[in-house]
């Protein structure tokens, strides 16, 4: 490929000397990396002791508090929970979690093992989250999203036997390429493809689809180098590899196993992704180290009122039941709209309509601990995700502490399709876990022998959010009202962004909200 | 995708209870993970004080020595270099390297930075290497091979402007899918695709190619979710993303930018891959901790002779010039055939023919240090590889210490096509580096301002191997002769395997060789 001959190579050397300045200019003009995060926010100008009350010590609230205090504001945070983080949340051995309805789960994972019920991965282009991690010393490590050795599984074909991603990926591409290459070669698409493009199209299909000289995708060492060998290459007398047999087009199609093929290629799932070492709440803990001294925990907001002078918030201490009030000049409200809609407030009708217009998707997740990492030891699956059409939707293998011995925790399912999520949300935790084990064992029979303990979080039952993330009924109508500063109150959080469900949405929203709030304070 | 209805879901639950045993059986029978490495080798039986001389303290030699000593042999290792590892080699600040011809390079990288001139990544299915890393406590971390945000670059199109992998990957797949879907939809392939498959083929092309209802791949939010947005989604009033414009089929084809599209999907490049934390020679160092006490360094083998009684090796101390001899009952020879062929030996004619029949591919690599990780800071590229049709072939960004400030070292090129490698091998190190900077700056103009220092290794000039890895002229004729125990001598190394160039080949070959040697010692 790229057949640079000796002549071209030397010619390239000759041309290159004078060409660099041109290339530099071109590149600088052409391909500026896209990011809506512009680096650390700068809030210039003295707020003269103005006070901001921040509601919620999730990522949005803590980022807002951090930046506002840096800019000279007096800041107070009220947080419903006993600790910071909100949905940026990690469960470890010794933790307990009580869901709506009263079911309490005691987490008994081994030391070092954890489960992130909320966000669990950071795309490479979430520059805001990455920047705060860098500034706050949160160590990131690769999160393996795409794993060619993990499974695609469908109950509609192959007798329910999972296939390796690499097999389906190579075979689907190969079979499709063969069809198109032959059609083009036979002149059937001459009205669609120019004569100039025709041969090179065939050449490209041969190269990317791994077709032979007859444009066929066949059992061979060449195709086995992509789909996997029947017997791996080795050493010794019997070291030669065996080819493996591709799957025909028809069973590939009929099984619908192609349905999830493109999923790892979505922009927010693309390799590489990242995670904090030790659990997602390392981000929350790092922010709490900065603004924890501003935070009143165990404080349930009952009322949010504003007038021309100030904002007044009444809250209840969830440990003592005592009620109290606090006031401020301004308020950054990061309470999820699912909760805010139930709080007594006098926000404008436009913002109120926006609040009522956002509903929260449910979702269920499982953290399942097994006696050993059988997915690594037995199946050579190091991190990554297996996709299935079973109700658990996927199984994700831990990207941390790979190659370690002893118990491991995998994500036993991540359900967000409403019909399925509601089914699981309606169950008690034990029952949810029972079904996750049942379904998972169809992909990994080791489940049955190796299961140790588990925890399940159904997001409609999480008391402090009552859902997983916000969905807009009519974003065009309501979004600007939700973003706008409503007299003395500005809302922030993943729900007030175009990155719903992502921590990046919370961070960008907070940075944007405090920037506009500060501008209003300084410039009126 | 996977439209499990409530009915099917509940039905599934009902069926599942009794189905588990069946699934277990099926899985156990159907999909045993393939690996030619069977776990730690067991050499049972007492060798009664037999002595084995191991030539070469690379991975093959050290693995052989480790296992033979464990089995009760007396083991002696002779190594040409001043340290262990062979091609499993890492250069760091303070190291010097003198190539054939006398050019000496002083490496001045900052603390913690390194460059692996030889092997630099471990595929997930190289179970032998992974197992030794686990047993010897070598910490592995993900090596990012595939990076959707890295570049595909061709000098044949787009005015030489690099494109993100995600753009080309999504657009090529989309354009191809559109062509095929429309052709199928218009009935042009009815003789090739059954009526049963026709609609589902179109459905699959729409899903994997991201086609609209008219089966067109077009500029849209949907396609931007794969190829990347024009403006990323964010927060605030201007938070909505902009779509990006796909590249038409014709320029995609004519530029040949598709040439490297499939490369990250090859079995030994598939995500996830791994590397030792801190440099590849951590594996060599770990093995040397085990068998360093058996090793005589700075010992150049001059002669290898065997008779009915013993093996006799004459060597020269490269520091003093003194010659000496040592004897043993058996010999494991891991000296590359490129060197062994120049040594005085009395090996059989079959083995001699094999030795002469393996030539060594050249290759050139560069480790380039820059003042800052501009690829991360400016371009959002965290690890991974950019491919180019320029003579440097690729640029690989470090997977270690990502997000760190200060100088970073990238792999500035990895050339193994003979015509190009010879060009570079013929140059002095300074000149090689000059060209790597020139070519690299066409992809990253920051090269020109940020370059700090560099080192270049041309493998034909590496004194202890005179090439990068072995290539067989006639493997069918010679391989068994190379594998077979030649009276008292057995050869091992990547060259005596079907995993040429890979450390796994060296490890599997060593394990295989000592197993057969031990069997001969015990059973005759």
Short mmCIF file of C-alpha atoms in Angstrom, two decimals, chain A residues 157-489:
data_model
loop_
_atom_site.label_atom_id
_atom_site.label_comp_id
_atom_site.label_asym_id
_atom_site.label_seq_id
_atom_site.Cartn_x
_atom_site.Cartn_y
_atom_site.Cartn_z
CA UNK A 157 -29.01 -17.05 15.77
CA UNK A 158 -26.07 -19.41 16.19
CA UNK A 159 -28.07 -21.38 18.79
CA UNK A 160 -27.42 -18.54 21.20
CA UNK A 161 -23.67 -19.11 21.10
CA UNK A 162 -21.78 -15.84 21.47
CA UNK A 163 -19.40 -14.88 18.69
CA UNK A 164 -16.24 -12.88 19.07
CA UNK A 165 -16.54 -9.29 17.88
CA UNK A 166 -13.58 -9.86 15.56
CA UNK A 167 -15.36 -12.71 13.78
CA UNK A 168 -18.53 -10.78 13.08
CA UNK A 169 -16.70 -7.57 12.27
CA UNK A 170 -14.40 -9.21 9.73
CA UNK A 171 -17.06 -11.48 8.23
CA UNK A 172 -19.73 -8.82 7.81
CA UNK A 173 -17.27 -6.43 6.20
CA UNK A 174 -15.84 -9.19 4.06
CA UNK A 175 -19.18 -10.50 2.83
CA UNK A 176 -20.47 -7.01 2.08
CA UNK A 177 -17.26 -6.11 0.29
CA UNK A 178 -17.46 -9.24 -1.82
CA UNK A 179 -21.02 -8.48 -2.89
CA UNK A 180 -20.22 -4.92 -3.86
CA UNK A 181 -16.87 -5.71 -5.48
CA UNK A 182 -18.41 -8.39 -7.68
CA UNK A 183 -21.33 -6.19 -8.63
CA UNK A 184 -18.99 -3.38 -9.60
CA UNK A 185 -16.68 -5.75 -11.43
CA UNK A 186 -19.59 -7.09 -13.45
CA UNK A 187 -20.47 -3.57 -14.53
CA UNK A 188 -23.79 -3.52 -12.69
CA UNK A 189 -23.04 -0.16 -11.08
CA UNK A 190 -21.48 1.60 -14.02
CA UNK A 191 -24.11 4.33 -13.89
CA UNK A 192 -23.28 5.00 -10.23
CA UNK A 193 -19.50 4.72 -10.27
CA UNK A 194 -17.32 6.55 -12.76
CA UNK A 195 -14.86 4.66 -14.90
CA UNK A 196 -12.07 6.44 -13.04
CA UNK A 197 -13.30 5.21 -9.68
CA UNK A 198 -14.34 1.72 -10.67
CA UNK A 199 -11.02 -0.13 -10.48
CA UNK A 200 -9.85 1.71 -7.42
CA UNK A 201 -13.15 0.97 -5.68
CA UNK A 202 -12.59 -2.71 -6.31
CA UNK A 203 -9.00 -2.40 -5.12
CA UNK A 204 -10.16 -0.71 -1.92
CA UNK A 205 -12.81 -3.35 -1.27
CA UNK A 206 -10.24 -6.07 -1.75
CA UNK A 207 -7.89 -4.35 0.71
CA UNK A 208 -10.42 -3.46 3.40
CA UNK A 209 -12.65 -6.52 2.98
CA UNK A 210 -9.75 -8.98 2.67
CA UNK A 211 -10.94 -10.46 -0.63
CA UNK A 212 -8.93 -12.84 -2.76
CA UNK A 213 -8.02 -12.28 -6.40
CA UNK A 214 -11.47 -13.51 -7.45
CA UNK A 215 -12.97 -10.91 -5.09
CA UNK A 216 -14.23 -13.62 -2.77
CA UNK A 217 -14.13 -13.50 1.01
CA UNK A 218 -13.02 -17.02 1.83
CA UNK A 219 -11.47 -19.22 4.50
CA UNK A 220 -7.75 -18.38 4.37
CA UNK A 221 -4.78 -17.26 6.40
CA UNK A 222 -5.48 -13.75 5.13
CA UNK A 223 -9.03 -13.58 6.47
CA UNK A 224 -8.01 -15.45 9.64
CA UNK A 225 -5.59 -12.63 10.38
CA UNK A 226 -8.67 -10.49 10.95
CA UNK A 227 -11.40 -12.83 12.19
CA UNK A 228 -9.02 -14.96 14.25
CA UNK A 229 -7.28 -18.25 13.55
CA UNK A 230 -8.72 -21.71 14.02
CA UNK A 231 -5.46 -22.61 15.73
CA UNK A 232 -3.15 -19.80 16.74
CA UNK A 233 0.34 -19.60 15.29
CA UNK A 234 2.94 -21.01 17.68
CA UNK A 235 6.34 -22.66 17.74
CA UNK A 236 7.73 -26.19 17.49
CA UNK A 237 6.92 -28.80 14.88
CA UNK A 238 3.21 -28.05 15.06
CA UNK A 239 3.61 -24.30 15.12
CA UNK A 240 1.78 -23.49 11.90
CA UNK A 241 -1.63 -21.85 12.40
CA UNK A 242 -4.93 -23.14 11.05
CA UNK A 243 -7.35 -20.89 9.23
CA UNK A 244 -10.86 -20.42 10.55
CA UNK A 245 -14.06 -20.64 8.57
CA UNK A 246 -16.00 -17.43 7.92
CA UNK A 247 -19.72 -17.22 8.56
CA UNK A 248 -21.89 -16.97 5.46
CA UNK A 249 -23.80 -13.80 4.72
CA UNK A 250 -27.26 -15.23 5.24
CA UNK A 251 -26.86 -16.38 8.86
CA UNK A 252 -25.00 -13.16 9.62
CA UNK A 253 -27.96 -11.18 8.35
CA UNK A 254 -30.77 -13.33 9.71
CA UNK A 255 -29.32 -13.45 13.23
CA UNK A 256 -29.21 -9.65 13.39
CA UNK A 257 -25.87 -10.04 15.12
CA UNK A 258 -24.75 -7.02 13.08
CA UNK A 259 -27.07 -4.80 15.10
CA UNK A 260 -24.38 -3.64 17.54
CA UNK A 261 -21.42 -3.70 15.17
CA UNK A 262 -21.18 0.07 14.82
CA UNK A 263 -21.70 0.85 18.50
CA UNK A 264 -18.02 1.03 19.51
CA UNK A 265 -17.44 3.43 16.60
CA UNK A 266 -19.75 6.16 17.91
CA UNK A 267 -17.92 9.35 18.76
CA UNK A 268 -18.52 9.01 22.50
CA UNK A 269 -17.55 5.34 22.52
CA UNK A 270 -14.51 5.60 20.29
CA UNK A 271 -11.15 4.25 21.42
CA UNK A 272 -9.44 5.56 23.51
CA UNK A 273 -11.69 6.23 26.46
CA UNK A 274 -10.63 6.82 30.05
CA UNK A 275 -11.61 6.26 33.66
CA UNK A 276 -10.21 7.46 36.96
CA UNK A 277 -7.99 4.89 38.63
CA UNK A 278 -9.95 3.38 41.52
CA UNK A 279 -13.50 4.43 40.65
CA UNK A 280 -15.40 7.29 39.04
CA UNK A 281 -16.01 9.05 42.35
CA UNK A 282 -12.31 9.89 42.52
CA UNK A 283 -13.43 12.95 40.56
CA UNK A 284 -16.10 13.74 43.13
CA UNK A 285 -13.65 13.18 45.98
CA UNK A 286 -11.11 15.50 44.35
CA UNK A 287 -13.69 18.25 43.93
CA UNK A 288 -14.94 17.69 47.48
CA UNK A 289 -11.40 18.19 48.76
CA UNK A 290 -11.62 21.67 47.21
CA UNK A 291 -15.14 22.71 48.18
CA UNK A 292 -16.16 20.30 50.93
CA UNK A 293 -15.60 23.04 53.49
CA UNK A 294 -18.36 25.04 51.79
CA UNK A 295 -20.83 22.17 51.84
CA UNK A 296 -23.64 21.37 54.22
CA UNK A 297 -24.49 17.68 53.70
CA UNK A 298 -27.72 15.87 54.64
CA UNK A 299 -29.67 18.94 53.62
CA UNK A 300 -32.88 18.42 51.69
CA UNK A 301 -34.08 21.55 49.91
CA UNK A 302 -37.77 22.20 50.59
CA UNK A 303 -38.25 25.62 49.08
CA UNK A 304 -36.46 27.95 46.68
CA UNK A 305 -37.75 31.53 46.64
CA UNK A 306 -36.29 34.63 45.10
CA UNK A 307 -37.25 38.30 45.14
CA UNK A 308 -35.58 41.53 44.07
CA UNK A 309 -33.14 41.38 46.96
CA UNK A 310 -32.09 37.82 47.45
CA UNK A 311 -32.63 34.10 47.18
CA UNK A 312 -34.01 32.23 50.18
CA UNK A 313 -33.76 28.47 50.49
CA UNK A 314 -35.42 26.43 53.19
CA UNK A 315 -34.05 22.95 53.83
CA UNK A 316 -34.43 20.08 56.21
CA UNK A 317 -31.60 18.35 57.99
CA UNK A 318 -32.26 14.73 57.01
CA UNK A 319 -30.59 13.41 60.17
CA UNK A 320 -32.40 15.58 62.72
CA UNK A 321 -35.51 16.62 60.80
CA UNK A 322 -34.87 20.23 61.74
CA UNK A 323 -35.69 22.91 59.23
CA UNK A 324 -33.59 25.97 58.51
CA UNK A 325 -33.22 28.73 55.96
CA UNK A 326 -30.30 30.37 54.25
CA UNK A 327 -30.09 33.34 51.92
CA UNK A 328 -27.76 34.52 49.20
CA UNK A 329 -27.54 37.11 46.46
CA UNK A 330 -27.53 34.48 43.75
CA UNK A 331 -28.19 30.80 43.32
CA UNK A 332 -26.73 28.12 41.08
CA UNK A 333 -29.29 25.33 41.12
CA UNK A 334 -28.00 21.94 39.99
CA UNK A 335 -30.89 19.96 41.43
CA UNK A 336 -32.17 17.55 38.76
CA UNK A 337 -35.42 18.80 37.26
CA UNK A 338 -37.04 15.55 38.38
CA UNK A 339 -36.55 16.74 41.97
CA UNK A 340 -36.74 20.48 41.42
CA UNK A 341 -40.21 20.10 39.95
CA UNK A 342 -41.40 18.76 43.29
CA UNK A 343 -39.88 21.58 45.34
CA UNK A 344 -41.81 24.70 46.27
CA UNK A 345 -40.32 27.46 44.12
CA UNK A 346 -41.25 30.78 42.56
CA UNK A 347 -39.17 30.46 39.41
CA UNK A 348 -40.49 32.09 36.23
CA UNK A 349 -43.14 30.43 34.15
CA UNK A 350 -40.65 29.89 31.32
CA UNK A 351 -38.20 28.05 33.52
CA UNK A 352 -41.03 26.20 35.26
CA UNK A 353 -42.26 24.97 31.89
CA UNK A 354 -38.74 23.77 31.10
CA UNK A 355 -38.51 21.97 34.44
CA UNK A 356 -41.80 20.22 33.81
CA UNK A 357 -40.76 19.42 30.25
CA UNK A 358 -37.79 17.27 31.16
CA UNK A 359 -38.45 13.68 32.14
CA UNK A 360 -35.85 11.28 33.41
CA UNK A 361 -34.94 8.10 31.69
CA UNK A 362 -34.75 5.09 33.89
CA UNK A 363 -31.91 2.64 33.70
CA UNK A 364 -30.63 -0.29 35.65
CA UNK A 365 -27.08 -1.40 36.27
CA UNK A 366 -25.47 -4.28 38.05
CA UNK A 367 -22.10 -4.70 39.70
CA UNK A 368 -21.42 -8.43 40.00
CA UNK A 369 -18.44 -9.83 41.83
CA UNK A 370 -17.02 -13.23 40.93
CA UNK A 371 -14.41 -15.34 42.70
CA UNK A 372 -11.99 -14.94 39.83
CA UNK A 373 -11.64 -13.04 36.57
CA UNK A 374 -12.75 -15.95 34.42
CA UNK A 375 -13.28 -13.62 31.48
CA UNK A 376 -9.54 -12.96 31.48
CA UNK A 377 -8.31 -16.37 32.59
CA UNK A 378 -10.61 -18.56 30.50
CA UNK A 379 -11.55 -16.35 27.60
CA UNK A 380 -8.73 -13.83 27.09
CA UNK A 381 -11.10 -10.87 27.45
CA UNK A 382 -9.26 -7.95 29.04
CA UNK A 383 -11.70 -5.11 29.54
CA UNK A 384 -14.20 -4.09 26.90
CA UNK A 385 -17.83 -4.86 26.31
CA UNK A 386 -19.87 -7.81 25.10
CA UNK A 387 -23.17 -6.83 23.51
CA UNK A 388 -26.29 -8.97 23.63
CA UNK A 389 -29.94 -8.71 22.67
CA UNK A 390 -30.88 -10.18 26.04
CA UNK A 391 -32.48 -7.70 28.46
CA UNK A 392 -29.16 -6.99 30.23
CA UNK A 393 -28.00 -5.34 26.97
CA UNK A 394 -24.29 -5.69 27.65
CA UNK A 395 -21.60 -7.02 29.96
CA UNK A 396 -18.57 -4.82 30.56
CA UNK A 397 -15.34 -6.22 31.93
CA UNK A 398 -13.22 -4.12 34.29
CA UNK A 399 -10.41 -2.07 32.73
CA UNK A 400 -8.72 -1.62 36.10
CA UNK A 401 -6.41 -4.11 37.79
CA UNK A 402 -6.37 -6.33 34.72
CA UNK A 403 -4.29 -9.52 35.10
CA UNK A 404 -4.83 -9.53 38.86
CA UNK A 405 -5.80 -12.65 40.76
CA UNK A 406 -8.73 -12.92 43.13
CA UNK A 407 -12.28 -11.63 42.83
CA UNK A 408 -13.25 -9.23 40.08
CA UNK A 409 -16.32 -7.05 39.53
CA UNK A 410 -17.91 -6.69 36.12
CA UNK A 411 -20.81 -4.59 34.96
CA UNK A 412 -23.50 -7.24 34.66
CA UNK A 413 -25.88 -5.16 32.61
CA UNK A 414 -26.72 -1.62 31.59
CA UNK A 415 -30.34 -1.30 30.62
CA UNK A 416 -31.73 2.03 29.50
CA UNK A 417 -34.45 1.09 27.04
CA UNK A 418 -37.55 2.15 28.92
CA UNK A 419 -39.58 -1.00 28.48
CA UNK A 420 -36.81 -3.14 29.91
CA UNK A 421 -35.61 -0.66 32.53
CA UNK A 422 -39.11 -0.42 33.98
CA UNK A 423 -39.27 -4.19 34.27
CA UNK A 424 -36.13 -4.25 36.33
CA UNK A 425 -36.93 -1.11 38.30
CA UNK A 426 -40.13 -2.76 39.45
CA UNK A 427 -38.16 -5.62 41.00
CA UNK A 428 -36.44 -5.80 44.34
CA UNK A 429 -32.62 -5.82 44.18
CA UNK A 430 -32.31 -9.56 44.83
CA UNK A 431 -34.65 -10.35 41.99
CA UNK A 432 -32.85 -7.99 39.62
CA UNK A 433 -29.58 -9.70 40.42
CA UNK A 434 -31.10 -13.13 39.92
CA UNK A 435 -32.11 -12.24 36.37
CA UNK A 436 -28.79 -10.58 35.55
CA UNK A 437 -27.07 -13.82 36.58
CA UNK A 438 -29.50 -15.90 34.58
CA UNK A 439 -29.05 -13.86 31.41
CA UNK A 440 -25.31 -13.39 31.87
CA UNK A 441 -24.78 -17.13 32.31
CA UNK A 442 -25.96 -17.62 28.72
CA UNK A 443 -22.84 -15.76 27.65
CA UNK A 444 -20.54 -16.82 30.47
CA UNK A 445 -21.55 -20.16 32.00
CA UNK A 446 -18.86 -19.57 34.63
CA UNK A 447 -21.36 -17.17 36.24
CA UNK A 448 -23.07 -20.08 37.92
CA UNK A 449 -20.02 -21.39 39.74
CA UNK A 450 -18.07 -18.21 40.33
CA UNK A 451 -20.68 -15.73 41.53
CA UNK A 452 -19.81 -14.12 44.82
CA UNK A 453 -21.97 -11.05 45.43
CA UNK A 454 -23.72 -8.25 43.64
CA UNK A 455 -25.40 -4.89 43.83
CA UNK A 456 -28.00 -3.42 41.53
CA UNK A 457 -29.01 0.19 41.04
CA UNK A 458 -32.30 1.03 39.34
CA UNK A 459 -32.12 4.73 38.67
CA UNK A 460 -35.82 5.52 39.04
CA UNK A 461 -35.39 4.37 42.62
CA UNK A 462 -32.34 6.50 43.41
CA UNK A 463 -33.76 8.98 45.95
CA UNK A 464 -31.68 12.00 45.01
CA UNK A 465 -32.43 12.00 41.28
CA UNK A 466 -35.34 9.62 40.55
CA UNK A 467 -33.92 8.75 37.18
CA UNK A 468 -30.76 8.40 35.22
CA UNK A 469 -30.59 11.54 33.07
CA UNK A 470 -32.87 14.19 31.63
CA UNK A 471 -34.74 13.88 28.34
CA UNK A 472 -36.39 16.93 26.78
CA UNK A 473 -39.94 16.72 25.55
CA UNK A 474 -39.48 19.90 23.49
CA UNK A 475 -35.91 21.11 23.67
CA UNK A 476 -36.39 23.74 20.98
CA UNK A 477 -39.14 25.38 23.02
CA UNK A 478 -37.67 25.04 26.49
CA UNK A 479 -33.88 24.88 26.35
CA UNK A 480 -33.12 28.61 26.26
CA UNK A 481 -35.45 29.20 29.20
CA UNK A 482 -33.61 26.55 31.18
CA UNK A 483 -30.23 28.05 30.35
CA UNK A 484 -31.15 31.70 30.92
CA UNK A 485 -30.51 33.31 34.29
CA UNK A 486 -33.92 33.50 35.91
CA UNK A 487 -33.57 36.73 37.88
CA UNK A 488 -31.18 35.49 40.60
CA UNK A 489 -31.16 31.77 39.83
#
